[in-house]
Amino acid sequence: MALCLAGVTAYTPLERIADALLVIEEGVFSYMGPRGAYPLASGARVLDFRGSLACPGFVDLQVNGLGADAFLTADAAGVRRIARELARRGTAAFLPTFTTASQDELIRAARVVSEAWALQKDEGGVAEARILGVHLEGPYLEPEMRGAHPDEHVRAPSKDEVEAIARAAGGLGVGGAPGLAMVTLSPGVAGAAGFARWLAENGVVPAMGHTRASADCVEAFLEAGGAFAVHAFNRYGSQETPAYRSASPMDFVQDDERLSAGLIADGVHVAPRPLASFVRARGWERSVLTSDLVADGGLRPRAGRDEARDEMPGDAVFSAGVLSGSRLPLSGMLPRLRHWCGLDAACALATATRNPARVLGMESARGRLAQGLRADLCVLEPDSLELLAVMINGKWASGAPPIAGL
């Protein structure tokens, strides 16, 4: 029997449909549009949400871990625990993100994620956030900008290494099993532009970050296909001298149309005022909300090293005094982003749905509500955008509908 969700204002996200009806059959939207344009069959199961807002499930391009699990150390069961918890928090699809580690560790982690992806696929419409591909953040970074990434594993770009990691993940590019979808590197490392070109030619999104590169290096990186900037403001520097102020990497992140920019709206990575100024200058169209979620114990919660100890309470995780990631999922950041930036609902929602899907070239299949697509949606309080309920693959991620049927 079809499940009908009524009494909602639906955002696709850019189109607003008042008094919408969403009809779900076998985990897929069979209708999504005005309620009055669709005659309900006799006996249809209807849930009335009485004025709530419905939007696509969120898409997160940067998740390092969650709770007790981190992708660098997790087994397949741990990966799926993360995926289930992400779903309960509103994220429908994501990129497991590996930070700087040894080649053996990265290959092992890629195999584990591929195994978890295969289990998701075999089990069909499970209420888990879907793994879209692997995001490799590092190890090809400028050492002085590495942040929480371990210095002993920072190294020069290697096509052989990336190909080995990609094989373990299921292939190069989105659409593998699940595949290597994104690589973040510093434009200032030797050979960065050529490496970015090779990534783009093989269907992998070249992303920039952890950099104080010269304007010439950043320009070359973008000309070669650089398309995304991770965690704007964090680990971006400049080569400014007392005599002059040259263009810094953040100048490109702020206004270059070739880039979409990731924003971590937890109030710690970027304070509210500069974040709002950034979105006004950058525009919501190329602003991408990313969580940078990290396990409670840091990037390596089972490594048994001093740097794995979280040292401060709050919405961010610090390891050895260095900011390592956030504790907030996209559903926790979205209300803050809207409030701080004064965005209308459609534009705010796009930063967590349409925009990240577009970075991956998946905007036709992810990050939107449409007939024929998988029934992944969030139900939100319409004014604050606080999360009320989540549906993944036509199933309530919490295990039960949050509102009684009529």
CSV table of C-alpha atoms in Angstrom, one decimal:
chain,number,residue,atom,x,y,z
A,1,MET,CA,0.0,0.0,0.0
A,2,ALA,CA,1.2,3.5,-0.8
A,3,LEU,CA,2.2,5.8,2.0
A,4,CYS,CA,1.0,9.4,1.5
A,5,LEU,CA,2.5,12.3,3.4
A,6,ALA,CA,0.2,15.3,3.4
A,7,GLY,CA,-0.1,18.7,5.1
A,8,VAL,CA,3.5,19.7,4.4
A,9,THR,CA,5.2,22.5,2.6
A,10,ALA,CA,7.7,20.8,0.3
A,11,TYR,CA,10.9,22.3,-0.8
A,12,THR,CA,12.5,20.4,-3.7
A,13,PRO,CA,14.7,22.4,-2.5
A,14,LEU,CA,14.4,25.4,-4.8
A,15,GLU,CA,10.8,25.0,-5.7
A,16,ARG,CA,8.3,25.6,-2.8
A,17,ILE,CA,5.0,23.6,-3.0
A,18,ALA,CA,2.5,24.6,-0.4
A,19,ASP,CA,0.0,22.0,0.8
A,20,ALA,CA,2.0,19.3,-0.9
A,21,LEU,CA,1.4,15.6,-1.2
A,22,LEU,CA,4.2,13.0,-1.3
A,23,VAL,CA,3.2,9.5,-2.3
A,24,ILE,CA,5.7,6.7,-1.6
A,25,GLU,CA,5.6,3.2,-3.1
A,26,GLU,CA,8.4,0.6,-2.6
A,27,GLY,CA,10.7,3.3,-1.3
A,28,VAL,CA,10.3,5.6,-4.3
A,29,PHE,CA,8.3,8.8,-4.8
A,30,SER,CA,5.4,7.9,-7.2
A,31,TYR,CA,4.0,11.4,-6.9
A,32,MET,CA,5.3,14.7,-5.5
A,33,GLY,CA,3.3,17.8,-6.0
A,34,PRO,CA,0.2,19.8,-5.0
A,35,ARG,CA,-2.3,17.8,-2.9
A,36,GLY,CA,-5.3,18.8,-4.9
A,37,ALA,CA,-3.8,17.5,-8.2
A,38,TYR,CA,-3.6,13.9,-7.0
A,39,PRO,CA,-6.8,11.9,-6.2
A,40,LEU,CA,-6.1,9.6,-3.3
A,41,ALA,CA,-7.1,5.9,-3.7
A,42,SER,CA,-9.7,4.5,-1.4
A,43,GLY,CA,-8.0,3.1,1.7
A,44,ALA,CA,-4.7,5.0,1.1
A,45,ARG,CA,-2.6,5.4,4.2
A,46,VAL,CA,-2.2,9.1,4.9
A,47,LEU,CA,0.0,10.9,7.5
A,48,ASP,CA,-0.9,14.5,8.0
A,49,PHE,CA,2.1,16.6,9.1
A,50,ARG,CA,0.0,19.7,9.8
A,51,GLY,CA,2.2,22.4,8.4
A,52,SER,CA,5.7,20.9,8.7
A,53,LEU,CA,8.3,21.4,6.1
A,54,ALA,CA,9.6,18.5,3.9
A,55,CYS,CA,12.9,18.7,2.1
A,56,PRO,CA,15.4,16.2,0.5
A,57,GLY,CA,17.7,14.2,2.8
A,58,PHE,CA,21.0,15.9,3.3
A,59,VAL,CA,24.2,15.1,1.4
A,60,ASP,CA,27.5,15.4,3.3
A,61,LEU,CA,30.8,15.6,1.5
A,62,GLN,CA,33.0,15.3,4.6
A,63,VAL,CA,32.4,12.8,7.4
A,64,ASN,CA,35.4,11.4,9.3
A,65,GLY,CA,33.6,9.4,11.9
A,66,LEU,CA,30.8,9.6,14.5
A,67,GLY,CA,30.4,8.4,18.1
A,68,ALA,CA,32.9,5.6,18.8
A,69,ASP,CA,33.8,5.0,15.2
A,70,ALA,CA,36.2,6.6,12.8
A,71,PHE,CA,36.6,5.6,9.1
A,72,LEU,CA,40.4,5.2,9.5
A,73,THR,CA,40.0,2.4,12.1
A,74,ALA,CA,36.4,1.1,11.7
A,75,ASP,CA,35.4,-2.3,10.4
A,76,ALA,CA,32.4,-2.7,8.1
A,77,ALA,CA,30.0,-2.9,11.0
A,78,GLY,CA,31.4,0.4,12.3
A,79,VAL,CA,30.9,2.0,9.0
A,80,ARG,CA,27.3,0.9,8.9
A,81,ARG,CA,26.8,2.2,12.5
A,82,ILE,CA,27.9,5.6,11.3
A,83,ALA,CA,25.6,5.3,8.3
A,84,ARG,CA,22.6,4.4,10.5
A,85,GLU,CA,23.3,7.2,12.9
A,86,LEU,CA,23.7,9.7,10.1
A,87,ALA,CA,20.4,8.7,8.7
A,88,ARG,CA,18.7,9.3,12.1
A,89,ARG,CA,20.2,12.8,12.0
A,90,GLY,CA,18.9,13.6,8.5
A,91,THR,CA,21.8,12.7,6.2
A,92,ALA,CA,20.7,10.5,3.3
A,93,ALA,CA,24.1,10.2,1.5
A,94,PHE,CA,27.7,11.0,2.3
A,95,LEU,CA,31.4,10.6,1.5
A,96,PRO,CA,33.3,8.7,4.2
A,97,THR,CA,36.5,10.8,4.6
A,98,PHE,CA,40.0,9.5,5.2
A,99,THR,CA,42.5,11.9,6.6
A,100,THR,CA,46.3,11.6,6.3
A,101,ALA,CA,47.6,8.1,7.2
A,102,SER,CA,50.0,5.5,5.8
A,103,GLN,CA,49.2,3.9,2.4
A,104,ASP,CA,48.4,0.6,4.0
A,105,GLU,CA,45.9,2.2,6.4
A,106,LEU,CA,44.2,4.1,3.6
A,107,ILE,CA,43.9,1.0,1.4
A,108,ARG,CA,42.5,-1.0,4.4
A,109,ALA,CA,39.9,1.7,5.1
A,110,ALA,CA,38.9,1.9,1.4
A,111,ARG,CA,38.3,-1.9,1.4
A,112,VAL,CA,36.2,-1.7,4.5
A,113,VAL,CA,34.0,1.1,3.1
A,114,SER,CA,33.6,-0.9,-0.1
A,115,GLU,CA,32.5,-3.9,1.9
A,116,ALA,CA,30.0,-1.8,3.8
A,117,TRP,CA,28.7,-0.3,0.5
A,118,ALA,CA,28.2,-3.8,-0.9
A,119,LEU,CA,26.3,-4.8,2.2
A,120,GLN,CA,24.0,-1.8,1.9
A,121,LYS,CA,23.4,-2.7,-1.8
A,122,ASP,CA,22.6,-6.3,-1.1
A,123,GLU,CA,20.1,-5.4,1.7
A,124,GLY,CA,18.3,-3.0,-0.6
A,125,GLY,CA,16.2,-0.3,1.1
A,126,VAL,CA,17.8,-0.1,4.5
A,127,ALA,CA,17.4,3.1,6.5
A,128,GLU,CA,21.0,4.1,6.3
A,129,ALA,CA,22.8,7.0,4.8
A,130,ARG,CA,24.0,5.9,1.4
A,131,ILE,CA,27.8,5.7,0.8
A,132,LEU,CA,28.4,7.8,-2.4
A,133,GLY,CA,32.2,7.4,-2.6
A,134,VAL,CA,35.4,7.9,-0.6
A,135,HIS,CA,36.9,11.4,0.1
A,136,LEU,CA,40.6,11.3,0.6
A,137,GLU,CA,41.6,14.4,2.5
A,138,GLY,CA,45.4,14.4,2.4
A,139,PRO,CA,48.1,13.1,2.7
A,140,TYR,CA,49.2,15.4,-0.1
A,141,LEU,CA,49.4,18.6,2.0
A,142,GLU,CA,51.7,21.5,2.6
A,143,PRO,CA,53.4,20.4,5.9
A,144,GLU,CA,53.1,23.7,7.6
A,145,MET,CA,49.3,23.7,7.0
A,146,ARG,CA,48.6,20.1,8.0
A,147,GLY,CA,46.7,20.9,11.2
A,148,ALA,CA,45.6,17.7,12.9
A,149,HIS,CA,47.0,15.5,10.1
A,150,PRO,CA,50.1,13.6,11.3
A,151,ASP,CA,53.4,15.0,10.0
A,152,GLU,CA,55.0,11.6,9.6
A,153,HIS,CA,52.5,10.7,6.9
A,154,VAL,CA,52.3,13.9,4.9
A,155,ARG,CA,53.9,13.2,1.5
A,156,ALA,CA,54.0,14.2,-2.2
A,157,PRO,CA,51.2,13.2,-4.6
A,158,SER,CA,51.4,9.8,-6.0
A,159,LYS,CA,49.2,8.5,-8.9
A,160,ASP,CA,50.2,4.9,-8.1
A,161,GLU,CA,49.0,5.3,-4.5
A,162,VAL,CA,45.8,6.9,-5.5
A,163,GLU,CA,45.1,4.2,-8.0
A,164,ALA,CA,45.7,1.6,-5.3
A,165,ILE,CA,43.3,3.3,-2.9
A,166,ALA,CA,40.8,3.7,-5.7
A,167,ARG,CA,41.0,0.0,-6.6
A,168,ALA,CA,40.3,-0.9,-2.9
A,169,ALA,CA,37.3,1.5,-2.9
A,170,GLY,CA,35.9,0.1,-6.2
A,171,GLY,CA,37.3,2.4,-8.8
A,172,LEU,CA,38.1,5.9,-9.8
A,173,GLY,CA,35.2,8.4,-9.6
A,174,VAL,CA,31.7,8.4,-8.4
A,175,GLY,CA,29.7,5.3,-9.5
A,176,GLY,CA,32.3,2.7,-8.5
A,177,ALA,CA,31.8,0.3,-5.6
A,178,PRO,CA,31.6,2.9,-4.2
A,179,GLY,CA,34.7,4.5,-5.8
A,180,LEU,CA,37.1,7.3,-5.0
A,181,ALA,CA,35.0,10.4,-5.4
A,182,MET,CA,37.1,13.3,-4.1
A,183,VAL,CA,40.7,14.0,-3.2
A,184,THR,CA,41.7,17.1,-1.2
A,185,LEU,CA,45.3,18.3,-1.7
A,186,SER,CA,47.2,21.5,-1.2
A,187,PRO,CA,47.7,23.6,-4.4
A,188,GLY,CA,51.2,24.5,-3.1
A,189,VAL,CA,52.7,21.0,-3.2
A,190,ALA,CA,54.9,20.1,-6.1
A,191,GLY,CA,52.9,18.8,-9.1
A,192,ALA,CA,49.5,19.8,-7.6
A,193,ALA,CA,48.1,21.2,-10.9
A,194,GLY,CA,49.1,18.2,-13.0
A,195,PHE,CA,47.7,15.9,-10.3
A,196,ALA,CA,44.4,17.7,-10.2
A,197,ARG,CA,44.1,17.5,-14.0
A,198,TRP,CA,44.7,13.7,-13.8
A,199,LEU,CA,42.1,13.4,-11.1
A,200,ALA,CA,39.5,15.4,-13.0
A,201,GLU,CA,40.1,13.4,-16.2
A,202,ASN,CA,39.4,10.2,-14.2
A,203,GLY,CA,36.1,11.4,-12.7
A,204,VAL,CA,37.5,12.3,-9.3
A,205,VAL,CA,36.7,15.8,-7.9
A,206,PRO,CA,39.9,17.7,-7.1
A,207,ALA,CA,39.5,19.7,-3.9
A,208,MET,CA,41.8,22.2,-2.3
A,209,GLY,CA,42.6,22.9,1.3
A,210,HIS,CA,45.3,23.1,3.9
A,211,THR,CA,47.2,25.7,1.9
A,212,ARG,CA,49.1,28.9,1.9
A,213,ALA,CA,49.9,28.6,-1.8
A,214,SER,CA,50.7,31.5,-4.0
A,215,ALA,CA,48.1,32.9,-6.3
A,216,ASP,CA,49.8,31.4,-9.3
A,217,CYS,CA,49.7,27.9,-7.8
A,218,VAL,CA,46.0,28.3,-6.9
A,219,GLU,CA,45.2,29.6,-10.3
A,220,ALA,CA,47.0,26.6,-11.9
A,221,PHE,CA,45.1,24.2,-9.7
A,222,LEU,CA,41.7,25.7,-10.6
A,223,GLU,CA,42.6,25.8,-14.3
A,224,ALA,CA,43.4,22.1,-14.1
A,225,GLY,CA,39.9,21.3,-12.7
A,226,GLY,CA,39.9,22.1,-9.0
A,227,ALA,CA,36.2,22.4,-8.1
A,228,PHE,CA,35.8,22.4,-4.3
A,229,ALA,CA,37.4,24.0,-1.3
A,230,VAL,CA,37.1,22.1,2.0
A,231,HIS,CA,36.3,23.9,5.3
A,232,ALA,CA,36.6,27.5,4.2
A,233,PHE,CA,38.7,29.6,6.6
A,234,ASN,CA,40.3,26.6,8.4
A,235,ARG,CA,43.9,25.9,7.5
A,236,TYR,CA,44.0,28.6,4.7
A,237,GLY,CA,46.9,31.1,5.0
A,238,SER,CA,48.8,33.5,2.8
A,239,GLN,CA,52.4,34.4,1.8
A,240,GLU,CA,51.8,38.0,2.7
A,241,THR,CA,54.9,40.1,3.5
A,242,PRO,CA,55.1,43.5,5.3
A,243,ALA,CA,55.7,45.1,1.9
A,244,TYR,CA,52.5,44.0,0.1
A,245,ARG,CA,49.4,41.9,0.2
A,246,SER,CA,49.2,39.3,-2.6
A,247,ALA,CA,46.1,37.2,-3.4
A,248,SER,CA,45.7,34.4,-0.8
A,249,PRO,CA,44.0,31.1,-1.2
A,250,MET,CA,41.0,32.4,0.7
A,251,ASP,CA,40.5,35.1,-1.8
A,252,PHE,CA,39.9,32.4,-4.4
A,253,VAL,CA,37.6,30.5,-2.0
A,254,GLN,CA,35.7,33.6,-1.4
A,255,ASP,CA,34.8,34.6,-5.0
A,256,ASP,CA,36.1,32.3,-7.7
A,257,GLU,CA,33.2,30.9,-9.7
A,258,ARG,CA,35.1,27.7,-10.5
A,259,LEU,CA,34.9,26.7,-6.8
A,260,SER,CA,32.2,25.6,-4.5
A,261,ALA,CA,33.2,26.1,-0.9
A,262,GLY,CA,32.6,23.9,2.1
A,263,LEU,CA,31.4,25.6,5.4
A,264,ILE,CA,31.3,24.1,8.8
A,265,ALA,CA,28.6,26.0,10.7
A,266,ASP,CA,29.2,24.9,14.2
A,267,GLY,CA,30.3,28.3,15.4
A,268,VAL,CA,33.8,27.0,16.3
A,269,HIS,CA,35.4,26.4,12.9
A,270,VAL,CA,34.1,29.8,11.8
A,271,ALA,CA,32.4,32.4,14.0
A,272,PRO,CA,28.9,33.5,12.9
A,273,ARG,CA,29.8,36.9,11.6
A,274,PRO,CA,32.6,35.9,9.2
A,275,LEU,CA,30.5,33.0,8.1
A,276,ALA,CA,27.6,35.2,7.2
A,277,SER,CA,29.8,37.7,5.4
A,278,PHE,CA,31.3,34.8,3.4
A,279,VAL,CA,27.9,33.5,2.3
A,280,ARG,CA,26.8,37.0,1.3
A,281,ALA,CA,29.9,37.5,-0.8
A,282,ARG,CA,30.2,33.9,-2.1
A,283,GLY,CA,26.4,33.4,-2.7
A,284,TRP,CA,24.4,30.5,-1.5
A,285,GLU,CA,24.6,28.8,-4.9
A,286,ARG,CA,28.2,27.8,-4.3
A,287,SER,CA,28.2,27.4,-0.6
A,288,VAL,CA,28.1,23.8,0.6
A,289,LEU,CA,27.3,22.9,4.2
A,290,THR,CA,29.7,20.2,5.4
A,291,SER,CA,29.8,18.6,8.8
A,292,ASP,CA,33.4,17.5,9.1
A,293,LEU,CA,32.0,15.1,11.7
A,294,VAL,CA,34.6,13.2,13.7
A,295,ALA,CA,34.5,10.4,16.3
A,296,ASP,CA,34.3,11.5,19.9
A,297,GLY,CA,37.9,10.3,20.4
A,298,GLY,CA,39.2,12.2,17.3
A,299,LEU,CA,40.5,10.9,14.0
A,300,ARG,CA,41.9,7.7,15.4
A,301,PRO,CA,39.8,6.8,18.5
A,302,ARG,CA,41.4,3.3,18.8
A,303,ALA,CA,44.9,4.3,18.0
A,304,GLY,CA,46.0,4.6,21.6
A,305,ARG,CA,47.9,7.8,21.0
A,306,ASP,CA,47.9,11.1,23.0
A,307,GLU,CA,46.5,12.9,20.0
A,308,ALA,CA,43.4,10.7,20.0
A,309,ARG,CA,42.1,12.3,23.2
A,310,ASP,CA,39.4,14.9,22.9
A,311,GLU,CA,40.4,17.7,25.3
A,312,MET,CA,37.4,20.1,25.2
A,313,PRO,CA,33.6,19.8,25.5
A,314,GLY,CA,31.4,21.6,23.0
A,315,ASP,CA,30.5,21.4,19.4
A,316,ALA,CA,34.0,20.7,18.1
A,317,VAL,CA,36.7,18.1,18.8
A,318,PHE,CA,40.2,19.1,19.7
A,319,SER,CA,43.2,16.7,19.7
A,320,ALA,CA,46.5,17.7,21.1
A,321,GLY,CA,45.2,21.3,21.2
A,322,VAL,CA,44.4,21.2,17.4
A,323,LEU,CA,40.9,21.6,16.0
A,324,SER,CA,40.1,18.2,14.4
A,325,GLY,CA,36.5,18.2,13.5
A,326,SER,CA,32.9,18.8,14.5
A,327,ARG,CA,30.3,17.0,16.6
A,328,LEU,CA,27.3,18.5,14.8
A,329,PRO,CA,25.6,16.8,11.8
A,330,LEU,CA,24.2,18.9,8.9
A,331,SER,CA,20.8,18.9,10.7
A,332,GLY,CA,22.4,20.6,13.6
A,333,MET,CA,24.2,23.2,11.5
A,334,LEU,CA,21.4,24.1,9.1
A,335,PRO,CA,19.3,26.1,11.7
A,336,ARG,CA,22.5,28.1,12.6
A,337,LEU,CA,23.4,28.8,9.0
A,338,ARG,CA,19.9,30.1,8.2
A,339,HIS,CA,19.8,32.3,11.4
A,340,TRP,CA,23.3,33.7,11.0
A,341,CYS,CA,23.1,34.4,7.3
A,342,GLY,CA,19.4,35.4,7.0
A,343,LEU,CA,18.8,33.0,4.2
A,344,ASP,CA,15.3,32.0,3.1
A,345,ALA,CA,14.4,28.4,3.6
A,346,ALA,CA,15.0,27.3,-0.1
A,347,CYS,CA,18.5,28.8,-0.2
A,348,ALA,CA,19.5,27.4,3.2
A,349,LEU,CA,18.2,24.0,2.3
A,350,ALA,CA,20.1,24.0,-1.0
A,351,THR,CA,23.4,24.3,0.8
A,352,ALA,CA,22.9,20.9,2.4
A,353,THR,CA,21.1,19.1,-0.5
A,354,ARG,CA,21.3,20.4,-4.1
A,355,ASN,CA,24.7,22.1,-3.8
A,356,PRO,CA,26.8,19.1,-2.5
A,357,ALA,CA,25.1,16.8,-4.9
A,358,ARG,CA,26.1,19.1,-7.7
A,359,VAL,CA,29.7,19.1,-6.7
A,360,LEU,CA,29.7,15.3,-7.3
A,361,GLY,CA,27.8,15.6,-10.6
A,362,MET,CA,24.8,13.8,-8.9
A,363,GLU,CA,22.2,16.6,-8.8
A,364,SER,CA,19.8,14.6,-10.9
A,365,ALA,CA,19.7,11.7,-8.5
A,366,ARG,CA,20.5,13.2,-5.1
A,367,GLY,CA,19.7,16.2,-3.0
A,368,ARG,CA,16.2,16.8,-4.4
A,369,LEU,CA,12.6,15.7,-4.2
A,370,ALA,CA,11.1,14.4,-7.4
A,371,GLN,CA,8.9,11.7,-8.8
A,372,GLY,CA,10.9,8.5,-9.5
A,373,LEU,CA,13.6,9.3,-7.0
A,374,ARG,CA,14.4,7.4,-3.8
A,375,ALA,CA,12.2,8.5,-0.9
A,376,ASP,CA,14.8,10.2,1.2
A,377,LEU,CA,13.4,13.2,3.1
A,378,CYS,CA,13.6,15.3,6.2
A,379,VAL,CA,10.7,16.8,8.0
A,380,LEU,CA,11.6,20.1,9.6
A,381,GLU,CA,10.0,22.8,11.8
A,382,PRO,CA,9.2,25.4,9.1
A,383,ASP,CA,10.6,28.5,10.9
A,384,SER,CA,13.7,27.2,12.6
A,385,LEU,CA,14.5,24.3,10.3
A,386,GLU,CA,15.0,22.0,13.3
A,387,LEU,CA,14.8,18.3,12.5
A,388,LEU,CA,11.6,16.6,13.4
A,389,ALA,CA,11.7,13.3,11.4
A,390,VAL,CA,13.7,11.5,8.8
A,391,MET,CA,12.7,9.0,6.1
A,392,ILE,CA,15.4,7.0,4.2
A,393,ASN,CA,14.4,4.7,1.3
A,394,GLY,CA,10.8,5.1,2.3
A,395,LYS,CA,11.4,4.0,5.9
A,396,TRP,CA,11.4,6.0,9.0
A,397,ALA,CA,15.0,6.1,10.2
A,398,SER,CA,13.8,6.3,13.8
A,399,GLY,CA,11.8,3.1,13.3
A,400,ALA,CA,8.3,4.6,13.5
A,401,PRO,CA,6.3,7.4,12.0
A,402,PRO,CA,6.6,10.5,14.2
A,403,ILE,CA,3.0,11.6,13.5
A,404,ALA,CA,-0.1,9.5,13.9
A,405,GLY,CA,-2.0,8.7,10.7
A,406,LEU,CA,-5.5,9.8,9.9
